[in-house]
Structure formats: C-alpha cells, structure tokens
CSV table of C-alpha atoms in Angstrom, one decimal:
chain,number,residue,atom,x,y,z
A,1191,VAL,CA,132.1,150.3,-21.3
A,1192,GLY,CA,134.0,149.7,-18.3
A,1193,GLN,CA,131.1,147.2,-16.9
A,1194,VAL,CA,130.7,144.8,-20.0
A,1195,CYS,CA,134.5,144.8,-20.5
A,1196,TYR,CA,134.8,143.4,-16.6
A,1197,GLU,CA,131.7,141.2,-17.2
A,1198,LEU,CA,133.6,139.8,-20.7
A,1199,GLY,CA,137.5,139.7,-18.9
A,1200,THR,CA,138.6,142.4,-21.6
A,1201,PRO,CA,141.3,144.6,-20.6
A,1202,PHE,CA,140.0,148.1,-21.2
A,1203,LEU,CA,141.1,151.8,-20.4
A,1204,ILE,CA,139.1,155.0,-21.0
A,1205,ILE,CA,140.6,158.5,-21.6
A,1206,ARG,CA,138.9,161.7,-20.7
A,1207,SER,CA,140.7,163.9,-22.6
A,1208,ILE,CA,138.8,167.0,-22.5
A,1209,SER,CA,137.6,169.5,-19.6
A,1210,ASP,CA,136.6,172.9,-18.8
A,1211,ARG,CA,136.7,175.1,-15.9
A,1212,ALA,CA,133.2,174.6,-15.0
A,1213,ASN,CA,132.0,178.1,-14.7
A,1214,ALA,CA,130.9,181.1,-16.8
A,1215,ALA,CA,133.8,180.6,-19.4
A,1216,ALA,CA,133.6,177.0,-19.7
A,1217,LYS,CA,131.5,176.7,-22.8
A,1218,HIS,CA,134.4,179.2,-24.4
A,1219,ASP,CA,137.1,177.1,-22.9
A,1220,ILE,CA,136.1,173.7,-24.1
A,1221,LYS,CA,135.5,174.9,-27.8
A,1222,ASN,CA,139.5,176.5,-27.2
A,1223,PHE,CA,140.7,172.9,-25.7
A,1224,TYR,CA,139.2,170.7,-28.8
A,1225,LEU,CA,142.3,170.6,-31.1
A,1226,THR,CA,144.6,170.6,-28.2
A,1227,ALA,CA,142.8,167.4,-26.5
A,1228,ALA,CA,142.3,165.9,-29.9
A,1229,LYS,CA,146.4,166.1,-30.3
A,1230,ASN,CA,147.1,165.3,-26.8
A,1231,SER,CA,144.8,162.1,-27.2
A,1232,ALA,CA,146.3,161.1,-30.3
A,1233,ALA,CA,150.0,161.1,-29.0
A,1234,LEU,CA,148.8,159.4,-26.4
A,1235,VAL,CA,147.0,156.4,-27.7
A,1236,SER,CA,149.5,156.2,-30.7
A,1237,GLU,CA,152.4,155.9,-27.7
A,1238,ILE,CA,150.2,153.2,-25.9
A,1239,VAL,CA,149.7,151.1,-29.0
A,1240,ARG,CA,153.4,151.5,-30.3
A,1241,GLU,CA,154.3,149.8,-26.5
A,1242,LEU,CA,151.7,147.0,-27.0
A,1243,PRO,CA,153.4,143.5,-27.8
A,1244,GLU,CA,152.8,142.2,-31.3
A,1245,LYS,CA,149.7,140.0,-31.8
A,1246,GLN,CA,150.4,136.5,-32.8
A,1247,THR,CA,148.3,135.8,-35.8
A,1248,GLU,CA,146.4,132.5,-35.9
A,1249,LYS,CA,147.7,130.4,-38.4
A,1250,THR,CA,145.3,127.8,-40.9
A,1251,ASP,CA,146.5,124.3,-41.8
A,1252,SER,CA,147.8,126.1,-45.1
A,1253,GLY,CA,150.1,128.2,-42.9
A,1254,GLU,CA,148.2,131.4,-44.2
A,1255,ALA,CA,146.9,134.1,-41.6
A,1256,LYS,CA,143.4,134.0,-40.6
C-alpha cells in the first residue's frame, strides 16, 4: 500500500492496531485484544477524519456538485 501511494504521490497512513506478546500466550492474547483494538482504531480514525479540512466539491457548469 505504502509503495503504491508513494508512486502515485498520494498521502497515506497505515495503522497497526493489534499485536500480541509473541509468546505461548499469543493466541489467547490476540483474541482478547480484538475488541479493544477495534474500538481504539475506530476512535483514532474518527478523530483523524474529524480534523481533516472539508473537501471542496467540483461544480458543473450548472452549479451542481459532481
């Protein structure tokens, strides 16, 4: 994803929101973290989107948004 965005000159952000302890308990840990990771990711993305400037829509000759 990052390479394609770089080549196209498109800004991007990748968020890794879940991890484990990388030990024998990893399988158990990751299952416990799914809900927490989902909630944290949703909150972060919502806040990022809220802070983005409003996008100007392109207008047609009749003044309607494309």
